[in-house]
CSV table of C-alpha atoms in Angstrom, one decimal:
chain,number,residue,atom,x,y,z
A,1,MET,CA,-30.8,-49.3,-1.5
A,2,GLU,CA,-29.4,-51.9,1.0
A,3,LEU,CA,-31.8,-54.3,2.6
A,4,THR,CA,-31.4,-55.9,6.0
A,5,GLY,CA,-31.7,-59.6,6.5
A,6,LYS,CA,-35.1,-59.2,8.1
A,7,GLN,CA,-36.4,-57.1,5.2
A,8,LYS,CA,-35.0,-59.7,2.6
A,9,ARG,CA,-36.7,-62.5,4.5
A,10,ALA,CA,-40.1,-60.6,4.4
A,11,LEU,CA,-39.7,-59.9,0.7
A,12,ARG,CA,-38.8,-63.5,-0.1
A,13,ALA,CA,-41.9,-64.6,1.7
A,14,MET,CA,-44.0,-62.1,-0.4
A,15,ALA,CA,-42.4,-63.2,-3.6
A,16,HIS,CA,-42.9,-66.9,-3.1
A,17,HIS,CA,-46.2,-67.1,-4.9
A,18,LEU,CA,-45.3,-64.7,-7.7
A,19,ASN,CA,-44.7,-65.8,-11.3
A,20,PRO,CA,-41.8,-64.4,-13.3
A,21,VAL,CA,-42.9,-61.2,-15.2
A,22,VAL,CA,-39.6,-60.8,-17.2
A,23,LEU,CA,-37.8,-63.5,-19.2
A,24,VAL,CA,-34.2,-63.0,-20.2
A,25,GLY,CA,-33.6,-65.1,-23.4
A,26,THR,CA,-31.0,-65.5,-26.0
A,27,GLY,CA,-30.7,-61.8,-26.5
A,28,GLY,CA,-29.3,-61.4,-22.9
A,29,LEU,CA,-29.7,-58.2,-21.0
A,30,SER,CA,-30.7,-55.9,-23.8
A,31,GLU,CA,-31.9,-52.3,-23.4
A,32,SER,CA,-35.5,-53.4,-23.9
A,33,VAL,CA,-35.1,-56.0,-21.1
A,34,VAL,CA,-33.8,-53.4,-18.7
A,35,GLU,CA,-36.7,-51.1,-19.7
A,36,LYS,CA,-39.2,-53.9,-19.1
A,37,VAL,CA,-37.7,-54.6,-15.6
A,38,ASN,CA,-37.9,-50.9,-14.7
A,39,THR,CA,-41.5,-50.8,-15.9
A,40,GLU,CA,-42.5,-53.9,-14.0
A,41,LEU,CA,-40.8,-52.6,-10.8
A,42,GLY,CA,-42.8,-49.4,-11.2
A,43,HIS,CA,-46.0,-51.4,-11.3
A,44,HIS,CA,-45.4,-54.1,-8.8
A,45,GLU,CA,-42.4,-53.1,-6.6
A,46,LEU,CA,-41.4,-56.8,-6.1
A,47,ILE,CA,-40.8,-58.9,-9.2
A,48,LYS,CA,-39.3,-62.2,-10.3
A,49,ILE,CA,-37.1,-62.5,-13.4
A,50,LYS,CA,-36.3,-65.8,-15.1
A,51,ILE,CA,-33.1,-66.4,-16.9
A,52,SER,CA,-33.5,-68.8,-19.8
A,53,GLN,CA,-31.0,-71.7,-20.2
A,54,ASP,CA,-30.1,-70.2,-23.6
A,55,ALA,CA,-29.2,-66.8,-22.2
A,56,PRO,CA,-25.6,-65.7,-22.6
A,57,VAL,CA,-25.5,-64.5,-18.9
A,58,ASN,CA,-26.0,-66.5,-15.7
A,59,ALA,CA,-28.4,-65.3,-13.0
A,60,LYS,CA,-25.8,-63.8,-10.7
A,61,GLU,CA,-24.2,-61.7,-13.5
A,62,ALA,CA,-27.7,-60.6,-14.7
A,63,ALA,CA,-28.7,-59.6,-11.1
A,64,GLU,CA,-25.6,-57.4,-10.8
A,65,ASP,CA,-26.2,-55.8,-14.1
A,66,LEU,CA,-29.9,-55.2,-13.4
A,67,HIS,CA,-29.0,-53.7,-10.0
A,68,GLU,CA,-26.6,-51.2,-11.7
A,69,HIS,CA,-29.1,-50.2,-14.4
A,70,THR,CA,-32.3,-50.0,-12.3
A,71,ASP,CA,-31.1,-49.1,-8.7
A,72,ALA,CA,-33.3,-51.9,-7.5
A,73,ALA,CA,-32.3,-54.2,-4.6
A,74,VAL,CA,-31.5,-57.8,-5.4
A,75,VAL,CA,-33.5,-59.8,-2.8
A,76,GLN,CA,-32.4,-63.3,-3.9
A,77,VAL,CA,-30.8,-65.2,-6.7
A,78,ILE,CA,-31.8,-68.9,-6.7
A,79,GLY,CA,-31.2,-71.1,-9.6
A,80,ARG,CA,-32.2,-69.1,-12.7
A,81,ILE,CA,-34.7,-66.9,-10.8
A,82,ILE,CA,-33.9,-63.3,-9.6
A,83,ILE,CA,-36.1,-61.5,-7.1
A,84,MET,CA,-35.8,-57.7,-7.2
A,85,TYR,CA,-37.4,-55.0,-5.1
A,86,LYS,CA,-37.7,-51.2,-5.7
A,87,ALA,CA,-40.1,-49.1,-3.7
A,88,ARG,CA,-42.3,-46.7,-5.6
A,89,LYS,CA,-41.6,-43.0,-5.0
A,90,LYS,CA,-45.3,-42.2,-4.7
A,91,LYS,CA,-47.5,-44.4,-2.6
A,92,PRO,CA,-45.4,-47.5,-2.0
A,93,THR,CA,-47.6,-50.5,-1.3
A,94,ILE,CA,-45.1,-52.8,0.4
A,95,LYS,CA,-44.3,-52.0,4.0
A,96,LEU,CA,-40.9,-53.3,5.0
A,97,PRO,CA,-40.1,-54.3,8.6
A,98,ALA,CA,-37.6,-52.0,10.4
């Protein structure tokens, strides 16, 4: 899924007040972390992921790997925070601008 600049801007505004729901720690991007990201995307559609200072990957590498494993769009990577979006197949709640 490729997002336009307008769609990314809208999603960043929606994500501003969100707290991270997934923390990537010293274990890195394990299979359980990827499963947790998929689960949270299914529940919320738009999530924040925080990369710990002790994590063996940086935020950009983690965002690329998560994009490959979850098919979710990376909205933004800023510092150690990743914002990801994936629309639900049934009844999506977030309406993106055209």
